[in-house]
């Protein structure tokens, strides 16, 4: 699932969701936005660089979750 991937890799992108789940970009964006609204993911970056990290799991310099709350 999207959330499992975000926890595993420390982040997830719209492109990953589209490719891995075989869904339309609009659907991927809507699903990611929904997870953000539920407080499960946090959107970071802007434009093409947007990625989503698990809440409390801000990325460190090596793209691993820091485990912060």
Short mmCIF file of C-alpha atoms in Angstrom, two decimals:
data_model
loop_
_atom_site.label_atom_id
_atom_site.label_comp_id
_atom_site.label_asym_id
_atom_site.label_seq_id
_atom_site.Cartn_x
_atom_site.Cartn_y
_atom_site.Cartn_z
CA UNK A 1 0.00 0.00 0.00
CA UNK A 2 0.98 3.66 -0.23
CA UNK A 3 1.49 4.01 3.51
CA UNK A 4 3.59 0.83 3.73
CA UNK A 5 5.87 2.11 0.97
CA UNK A 6 6.21 5.51 2.65
CA UNK A 7 7.27 3.86 5.91
CA UNK A 8 9.59 1.38 4.17
CA UNK A 9 11.45 3.91 2.01
CA UNK A 10 10.91 7.00 4.14
CA UNK A 11 8.99 8.72 1.36
CA UNK A 12 6.67 8.12 -1.57
CA UNK A 13 5.98 10.08 -4.75
CA UNK A 14 2.96 10.47 -7.00
CA UNK A 15 4.94 8.78 -9.77
CA UNK A 16 5.57 5.71 -7.62
CA UNK A 17 1.86 5.45 -6.77
CA UNK A 18 0.84 5.74 -10.45
CA UNK A 19 3.38 3.17 -11.63
CA UNK A 20 3.12 0.67 -8.78
CA UNK A 21 -0.64 0.69 -8.36
CA UNK A 22 -1.54 1.23 -12.01
CA UNK A 23 -3.86 4.14 -11.31
CA UNK A 24 -4.35 7.55 -12.94
CA UNK A 25 -2.31 10.51 -11.72
CA UNK A 26 -5.45 12.33 -10.54
CA UNK A 27 -6.39 9.31 -8.42
CA UNK A 28 -2.88 9.06 -6.98
CA UNK A 29 -2.89 12.75 -6.04
CA UNK A 30 -6.34 12.42 -4.45
CA UNK A 31 -5.25 9.35 -2.45
CA UNK A 32 -2.05 11.03 -1.24
CA UNK A 33 -3.96 14.17 -0.29
CA UNK A 34 -6.42 12.02 1.65
CA UNK A 35 -3.60 10.36 3.60
CA UNK A 36 -2.25 13.84 4.40
CA UNK A 37 -5.67 14.98 5.60
CA UNK A 38 -5.87 11.92 7.86
CA UNK A 39 -2.54 12.96 9.37
CA UNK A 40 -0.71 9.87 8.11
CA UNK A 41 1.57 11.56 5.57
CA UNK A 42 3.16 14.99 5.29
CA UNK A 43 3.71 16.63 1.89
CA UNK A 44 7.18 18.07 1.36
CA UNK A 45 8.62 20.04 -1.54
CA UNK A 46 6.93 21.80 -4.44
CA UNK A 47 6.03 21.04 -8.03
CA UNK A 48 7.76 18.05 -9.57
CA UNK A 49 9.83 17.61 -6.42
CA UNK A 50 6.88 16.87 -4.13
CA UNK A 51 7.17 13.77 -2.02
CA UNK A 52 5.27 12.48 0.97
CA UNK A 53 6.79 11.27 4.23
CA UNK A 54 5.17 9.42 7.12
CA UNK A 55 4.00 11.72 9.90
CA UNK A 56 6.71 11.90 12.52
CA UNK A 57 9.17 10.51 10.02
CA UNK A 58 10.91 13.55 8.59
CA UNK A 59 13.75 12.60 6.30
CA UNK A 60 17.36 12.93 7.32
CA UNK A 61 20.12 13.82 4.88
CA UNK A 62 20.39 10.18 3.75
CA UNK A 63 16.62 10.00 3.01
CA UNK A 64 15.91 7.76 6.00
CA UNK A 65 13.16 8.55 8.52
CA UNK A 66 14.47 10.26 11.62
CA UNK A 67 11.74 8.79 13.82
CA UNK A 68 10.79 12.15 15.33
CA UNK A 69 7.31 12.89 16.59
#
